Amino acid sequence: MRNLQEIIERIERKLKGGRYLLNLSLEESLAVEVKSGEACEVEHLREGGLGLSVELPGGRVGFTSATFGDEPPEVELLCERAIAAAKVASAVRGSSLPEILGKPKDKSLDILDPLYLNFTPDVALSYAAEAEREAYGVDKRVTSVRRARCEGGVTKNVVAVAGGHYSWEESGYSLSLETGAREGDEGESSWAQGEARILSYLDPCSIGRESGERAVGLLGGELPISGRYAVVLDSRVALDMLDVFGFSLIGENVTRGKSLLAGRVGKRIFSDKLTIVDDGLLPGGLNSSPLDGEGSAKGRTACVEGGVLNAFLYDRRSAAEAGVSTTGNGGGGLASPVEPSSTNLFIDCGEGPSREQLVQSLNTGVLISEVMGLHTIDPISGQFSLGFSGHLIRGGEIFAPLTGGTISGNILDLFNNVELVGGDLRFQGGFGAPSLLLSGVEIAGQ
């Protein structure tokens, strides 16, 4: 942390007691990509990031950012740039920078791997190679594995204001690959990825097997017959839909008329089976940390409980605009100014059924394992029309692969039709969901 402490001291000397907000990070990581069990690419990264906001009298705030390597950036010049930006900025209600930092909650976050120093290129290679072997071993129809890649490292973080600073370290690892399968003239591909704060939590065998099984499972796919179906949403699809819905839970979007949830706090919006939580202190969460980007203590917010909308997510500025308190959801602060964002947003579940058990509960239905076109969903209206691939379900069993079909509707209706919540919670980035059983999903095909 020596370089980071030096940067703070230089900023304070330059600003002479003026109000500021500083976000600093220093990342050291490595990545290995494997082909046929051998390393084909090895990358080492050591990079720092800095985001600085400066407040002038009258509530005008300016922001600047920089990246740096082993040598600290030109801090004095960055201060001057932030001041210059503040001079031409307009005062915004609630944009005043914090004078003191929040007090982190006394909770173990499990975000730093105690063995991170043992993560070497050889270790990364072994993880990626094992996933590659497992994918090839799924079926003789698996013909290729691309971009089998393992990466990870540790990041040192600092949030500082004129009244003090707070620092912490965190680690992170990921393993991903893309698998191709072929039968005759037909070819399909699929990918799988795992992420974790602790390296030992990554399972290369299951990640490789998932990628291979998904690719093989798509072979021979046909168009579904159009109609309304009971549907099992794979956890990957459920978390993708939650990602899109999360836009409407940001308080700033509500205040500015961009959320489909405006005016609905205290009302039932979903099935009573659904509870959606944002937890910035989730142990092992990929977006867990003691403080948010503006130095407020992170916490846990039950946004939807039993289908009823309870709360939105705010940083200091958006909370001031809405006349409420921050929920500790100030995101960013390095490459761009802090703005409200979710942390670890997930559909809460207990010891629910597995995806396989959800499938077994249906006489006729559809398993949707992947959707295409998520970027086309209108986050303001909630309307969607998405391509999908998956399987027809008959007699409680996977019957035949489906490709080229379309699901359409409104995201509120989709989540309102949840009949059962699975227990197979998985996370991708800052979003998590289990598999879901839904009724009355409109599917178009032939």
C-alpha positions as a printed Julia matrix, in Angstrom:
446×3 Matrix{Float64}:
   0.0     0.0     0.0
   3.05    2.29    0.1
   2.45    3.82   -3.34
  -1.2     4.34   -2.52
  -0.44    6.1     0.76
   2.0     8.39   -1.04
  -0.7     9.36   -3.55
  -3.11   10.3    -0.74
  -0.49   12.49    0.95
   0.33   14.31   -2.28
  -3.35   14.99   -2.99
  -3.92   16.42    0.48
  -0.9    18.7     0.16
  -2.11   19.95   -3.21
  -5.72   20.53   -2.14
  -4.75   22.09    1.21
  -7.67   20.72    3.18
 -10.27   21.02    0.41
 -13.05   18.48    0.15
 -12.35   15.51   -2.12
 -13.25   11.87   -2.75
 -10.54    9.49   -3.93
 -10.86    5.92   -5.15
  -7.6     4.03   -5.64
  -6.86    0.48   -6.73
  -3.73   -1.49   -7.5
  -4.23   -4.82   -9.25
  -1.72   -7.62   -9.76
  -2.99  -10.54  -11.82
  -2.06  -13.22  -14.29
  -3.95  -15.16  -16.94
  -3.15  -18.35  -18.83
  -4.91  -19.61  -21.94
  -4.57  -23.27  -22.85
  -4.69  -25.17  -26.12
  -4.35  -28.98  -26.16
  -3.15  -28.96  -22.58
  -0.34  -26.47  -23.21
  -0.14  -22.78  -22.4
  -0.59  -20.76  -25.59
  -0.8   -17.37  -23.89
   0.42  -16.06  -20.54
  -0.35  -12.53  -19.39
   0.89  -10.64  -16.35
  -0.76   -7.39  -15.28
   0.19   -4.81  -12.7
  -1.95   -1.7   -13.01
  -3.32    0.99  -10.79
  -6.46    3.07  -11.19
  -7.36    6.41   -9.67
 -10.6     8.38   -9.63
 -10.62   11.82   -8.01
 -13.59   14.1    -7.31
 -12.97   17.62   -5.96
 -15.64   19.93   -4.54
 -15.47   23.73   -4.73
 -17.53   26.19   -2.66
 -21.14   26.23   -3.83
 -21.33   22.47   -4.29
 -19.67   22.27   -7.7
 -17.87   18.94   -8.2
 -15.29   17.98  -10.82
 -13.95   14.53  -11.63
 -10.86   13.12  -13.29
  -9.27    9.68  -13.56
  -6.04    7.99  -14.56
  -4.33    4.62  -14.75
  -0.72    4.02  -13.76
   1.95    1.35  -13.56
   4.8     0.99  -11.1
   5.3     4.75  -10.84
   2.6     6.91   -9.22
   0.65    9.19  -11.58
   1.14   12.96  -11.79
  -1.12   13.58   -8.83
  -0.75   17.36   -8.77
  -1.79   17.6   -12.42
  -4.81   15.39  -11.74
  -5.86   17.68   -8.89
  -5.67   20.66  -11.23
  -7.76   18.83  -13.83
 -10.44   17.98  -11.26
 -10.52   21.59  -10.03
 -10.83   22.87  -13.61
 -13.76   20.49  -14.2
 -15.44   21.67  -11.0
 -15.17   25.32  -12.03
 -17.35   24.73  -15.1
 -19.75   22.31  -13.39
 -23.21   23.17  -12.11
 -24.15   22.54   -8.51
 -26.35   19.45   -8.2
 -28.53   18.69   -5.2
 -27.01   15.94   -3.11
 -23.69   15.94   -4.97
 -21.72   17.25   -1.98
 -18.79   14.96   -1.24
 -18.61   13.14    2.1
 -16.54   14.68    4.87
 -16.02   11.42    6.73
 -16.17    7.75    5.83
 -18.87    5.39    6.97
 -18.06    2.75    9.56
 -17.73   -0.7     7.95
 -19.93   -3.35    9.48
 -18.13   -5.95   11.57
 -18.59   -8.91    9.26
 -16.24  -11.38    7.6
 -16.56  -10.99    3.84
 -14.35  -13.88    2.71
 -13.08  -11.83   -0.25
  -9.33  -12.4     0.11
  -7.82  -15.8    -0.66
  -5.2   -16.47    2.05
  -3.27  -18.49   -0.54
  -3.33  -15.93   -3.36
   0.47  -15.83   -3.46
   0.39  -19.48   -4.55
  -1.47  -18.62   -7.77
   1.27  -19.12  -10.36
   1.17  -19.67  -14.14
   1.52  -23.41  -13.54
  -1.51  -23.42  -11.24
  -3.58  -21.41  -13.73
  -2.5   -23.77  -16.52
  -3.55  -26.82  -14.52
  -7.05  -25.41  -13.92
  -7.6   -24.47  -17.58
  -6.15  -27.75  -18.87
  -8.35  -29.8   -16.54
 -11.48  -27.97  -17.73
 -10.4   -28.55  -21.34
  -9.88  -32.29  -20.75
 -13.24  -32.6   -19.04
 -15.03  -30.9   -21.94
 -13.43  -33.23  -24.49
 -14.34  -36.22  -22.33
 -18.07  -35.48  -22.32
 -18.82  -37.05  -25.71
 -16.99  -38.09  -28.86
 -18.99  -35.42  -30.7
 -17.05  -32.69  -28.89
 -14.64  -31.55  -31.58
 -13.07  -28.37  -30.25
 -12.37  -26.38  -27.11
 -11.46  -22.73  -27.5
 -10.29  -20.04  -25.13
  -9.84  -22.29  -22.11
  -8.61  -19.55  -19.81
  -7.89  -19.2   -16.11
  -7.06  -15.84  -14.58
  -6.87  -14.31  -11.15
  -5.06  -12.02   -8.79
  -5.34   -9.59   -5.93
  -6.41   -5.94   -5.78
  -5.6    -3.38   -3.11
  -8.28   -0.72   -2.67
  -8.47    2.63   -0.91
 -11.33    5.07   -0.44
 -10.2     8.42    0.95
 -11.78   11.75    1.9
 -10.32   14.75    3.7
 -11.38   13.19    6.99
  -9.5     9.91    6.55
  -9.14    6.81    4.43
  -9.95    3.09    4.53
  -8.2     0.26    2.71
  -8.78   -3.42    2.03
  -7.57   -6.22   -0.22
  -9.57   -8.63   -2.33
  -8.84  -11.51   -4.66
 -10.72  -12.87   -7.64
 -10.45  -15.79  -10.07
 -12.28  -16.93  -13.18
 -12.2   -19.98  -15.43
 -13.97  -20.13  -18.78
 -14.0   -22.04  -22.05
 -16.02  -22.47  -25.24
 -16.79  -25.95  -26.55
 -17.8   -26.98  -30.06
 -19.68  -30.17  -30.94
 -20.43  -31.65  -34.35
 -22.6   -34.42  -35.76
 -22.61  -34.82  -39.52
 -22.91  -31.38  -41.09
 -24.36  -29.8   -37.96
 -22.23  -27.9   -35.49
 -23.11  -26.23  -32.18
 -21.13  -24.45  -29.5
 -21.58  -23.38  -25.93
 -19.55  -21.81  -23.16
 -19.25  -22.07  -19.42
 -17.64  -19.87  -16.82
 -16.98  -19.94  -13.12
 -15.93  -17.1   -10.85
 -14.87  -17.05   -7.21
 -13.04  -15.01   -4.62
 -11.19  -18.12   -3.42
  -9.37  -20.25   -6.01
 -10.28  -23.55   -4.37
 -13.97  -22.7    -4.84
 -13.55  -23.03   -8.63
 -14.32  -26.53   -9.91
 -12.62  -26.99  -13.31
 -14.23  -30.41  -13.84
 -17.8   -29.17  -13.48
 -17.1   -26.04  -15.57
 -15.56  -28.08  -18.39
 -18.31  -30.69  -18.21
 -21.03  -28.03  -18.33
 -19.54  -26.47  -21.45
 -19.29  -29.83  -23.22
 -22.74  -31.05  -22.21
 -24.41  -27.83  -23.31
 -22.78  -27.98  -26.75
 -23.66  -31.64  -27.32
 -27.17  -31.1   -26.0
 -27.91  -28.58  -28.75
 -27.21  -31.02  -31.6
 -30.29  -32.05  -33.52
 -32.32  -29.13  -32.24
 -35.67  -28.36  -33.88
 -38.12  -25.47  -33.77
 -40.61  -25.75  -30.91
 -44.34  -25.86  -31.61
 -45.85  -22.46  -30.81
 -47.95  -22.21  -27.67
 -47.98  -21.48  -23.96
 -45.81  -23.76  -21.87
 -44.71  -24.48  -18.37
 -41.04  -23.54  -18.47
 -37.96  -24.32  -16.42
 -35.58  -21.37  -16.67
 -32.0   -22.5   -16.21
 -30.21  -20.49  -13.52
 -27.99  -18.84  -16.17
 -31.06  -17.51  -17.96
 -32.77  -16.47  -14.72
 -29.78  -14.39  -13.63
 -29.57  -12.79  -17.08
 -33.2   -11.69  -16.75
 -32.52  -10.43  -13.23
 -29.59   -8.42  -14.6
 -31.97   -6.59  -16.94
 -34.61   -6.13  -14.24
 -32.01   -4.69  -11.87
 -32.1    -1.44  -13.87
 -35.56   -0.75  -12.44
 -34.36   -1.18   -8.84
 -31.89    1.71   -9.1
 -33.4     4.66   -7.24
 -32.05    7.22   -9.68
 -33.95    5.54  -12.52
 -37.14    5.69  -10.45
 -36.7     9.4    -9.71
 -36.07   10.17  -13.36
 -39.02    8.21  -14.68
 -36.97    5.41  -16.23
 -38.16    2.56  -14.01
 -41.27    0.47  -14.53
 -41.56    0.27  -10.73
 -42.22    3.95   -9.97
 -44.98    4.37   -7.38
 -45.21    0.67   -6.61
 -43.39    0.37   -3.27
 -45.51   -1.71   -0.91
 -47.37   -3.38   -3.77
 -47.07   -6.93   -5.04
 -45.23   -6.97   -8.36
 -44.14  -10.63   -8.59
 -45.07  -14.12   -7.53
 -45.05  -14.49   -3.75
 -42.36  -17.13   -4.26
 -39.81  -14.44   -5.21
 -37.51  -12.54   -2.88
 -34.79  -10.37   -4.43
 -31.92   -9.13   -2.29
 -28.99   -6.82   -2.88
 -26.2    -7.68   -0.44
 -22.94   -5.73   -0.57
 -21.64   -7.8     2.35
 -22.42  -11.24    0.94
 -19.58  -13.56    2.02
 -17.53  -14.38   -1.05
 -19.63  -12.07   -3.22
 -17.86  -10.81   -6.32
 -19.02   -7.26   -5.56
 -18.69   -7.46   -1.78
 -16.54   -4.88    0.02
 -16.66   -2.99    3.33
 -17.42    0.41    1.74
 -18.95    1.58   -1.5
 -17.37    4.0    -3.97
 -18.15    7.09   -1.9
 -17.12    5.65    1.44
 -20.56    4.67    2.76
 -20.85    1.37    4.6
 -22.33   -1.35    2.44
 -25.28   -3.37    3.65
 -28.14   -5.67    2.72
 -31.36   -4.44    1.08
 -34.39   -6.68    0.55
 -35.71   -5.04   -2.62
 -38.53   -7.52   -3.21
 -39.85   -9.75   -0.42
 -42.47  -12.39   -1.06
 -43.29  -10.67   -4.34
 -43.81   -7.25   -2.7
 -41.63   -4.31   -3.72
 -39.9    -2.99   -0.6
 -37.02   -0.73   -1.54
 -34.75    0.76   -4.18
 -30.96    1.15   -4.27
 -29.29    4.53   -3.72
 -25.97    6.27   -3.46
 -25.69    9.58   -1.53
 -26.66   11.85   -4.42
 -29.66    9.86   -5.67
 -30.81    9.34   -2.07
 -30.75   13.11   -1.5
 -32.81   13.64   -4.65
 -35.39   11.13   -3.42
 -35.35   12.38    0.19
 -34.13    9.07    1.62
 -30.87    7.65    3.0
 -28.15    5.96    0.99
 -28.25    2.17    0.9
 -24.48    1.96    0.33
 -24.85    1.4    -3.41
 -22.4     3.94   -4.78
 -20.65    2.07   -7.59
 -17.68    2.99   -9.74
 -15.51    5.92   -8.8
 -12.38    4.84  -10.67
 -12.9     5.34  -14.4
 -16.07    7.4   -13.91
 -17.81    9.29  -11.1
 -19.68    7.3    -8.49
 -23.23    6.42   -9.51
 -25.87    4.14   -7.98
 -25.59    0.47   -8.87
 -26.43   -2.93   -7.47
 -23.77   -4.98   -5.69
 -24.61   -8.68   -5.36
 -28.21   -8.76   -6.58
 -29.8   -12.2    -6.38
 -32.99  -14.19   -6.12
 -32.92  -15.59   -2.6
 -33.57  -19.28   -2.15
 -33.3   -21.94    0.48
 -33.02  -25.68    0.14
 -35.2   -25.75   -2.94
 -35.36  -28.4    -5.66
 -32.59  -28.88   -8.2
 -33.07  -28.06  -11.87
 -33.48  -31.77  -12.55
 -36.25  -32.0    -9.94
 -38.04  -29.04  -11.5
 -37.9   -30.83  -14.86
 -39.22  -34.04  -13.28
 -42.23  -32.15  -11.92
 -43.53  -31.44  -15.44
 -45.46  -33.79  -17.68
 -45.01  -31.43  -20.62
 -42.9   -28.3   -20.76
 -39.76  -26.62  -22.0
 -36.33  -26.22  -20.43
 -34.77  -22.94  -21.54
 -31.0   -23.13  -21.11
 -29.85  -20.12  -23.13
 -31.38  -16.91  -24.51
 -30.17  -14.59  -27.24
 -30.83  -10.88  -27.69
 -30.84   -9.7   -24.08
 -29.62   -6.3   -25.25
 -32.95   -5.81  -27.05
 -35.02   -5.88  -23.83
 -36.55   -2.49  -23.07
 -35.59   -1.92  -19.4
 -38.16    0.86  -19.04
 -41.23   -1.02  -20.32
 -39.98   -4.52  -19.54
 -41.07   -5.85  -22.94
 -38.91   -8.59  -24.48
 -38.71  -10.99  -27.39
 -35.74  -13.34  -27.15
 -34.41  -16.25  -29.12
 -33.72  -19.35  -27.05
 -32.31  -22.84  -27.08
 -33.19  -25.64  -24.73
 -35.12  -28.89  -24.58
 -38.65  -30.2   -24.77
 -39.79  -31.94  -21.57
 -42.07  -34.98  -21.69
 -43.03  -37.21  -18.82
 -40.66  -35.41  -16.48
 -37.64  -36.09  -18.67
 -35.52  -34.2   -21.19
 -37.02  -35.35  -24.48
 -35.58  -33.44  -27.46
 -33.36  -30.41  -28.13
 -34.95  -27.15  -29.28
 -33.34  -24.27  -31.17
 -34.61  -21.24  -33.04
 -37.63  -20.62  -30.84
 -38.67  -17.29  -29.34
 -40.05  -16.33  -25.95
 -41.84  -13.03  -25.57
 -43.71  -11.03  -22.97
 -43.05   -8.61  -20.15
 -40.45   -9.14  -17.48
 -42.96   -8.34  -14.72
 -45.35  -10.99  -16.02
 -42.49  -13.46  -16.38
 -41.48  -13.18  -12.73
 -45.14  -13.06  -11.67
 -45.57  -16.53  -13.21
 -42.94  -18.18  -11.0
 -44.4   -21.33   -9.44
 -41.29  -22.78   -7.8
 -37.83  -21.44   -6.94
 -34.98  -23.91   -7.23
 -32.14  -24.32   -4.78
 -29.28  -24.24   -7.29
 -28.27  -20.6    -6.78
 -25.37  -19.55   -9.01
 -23.67  -16.22   -9.58
 -22.22  -14.61  -12.67
 -20.55  -11.34  -11.8
 -22.81   -9.34   -9.51
 -26.02  -11.25  -10.27
 -27.29  -14.55   -8.94
 -30.32  -16.78   -9.41
 -31.45  -20.38   -9.09
 -33.44  -22.24  -11.72
 -37.11  -21.23  -11.82
 -40.32  -23.04  -12.75
 -42.79  -20.75  -14.54
 -46.27  -21.18  -15.96
 -47.87  -19.72  -19.06
 -44.78  -18.65  -21.01
 -45.49  -17.69  -24.62
 -43.24  -19.57  -27.06
 -43.17  -19.06  -30.82
 -41.72  -21.59  -33.24
 -43.51  -23.57  -35.91
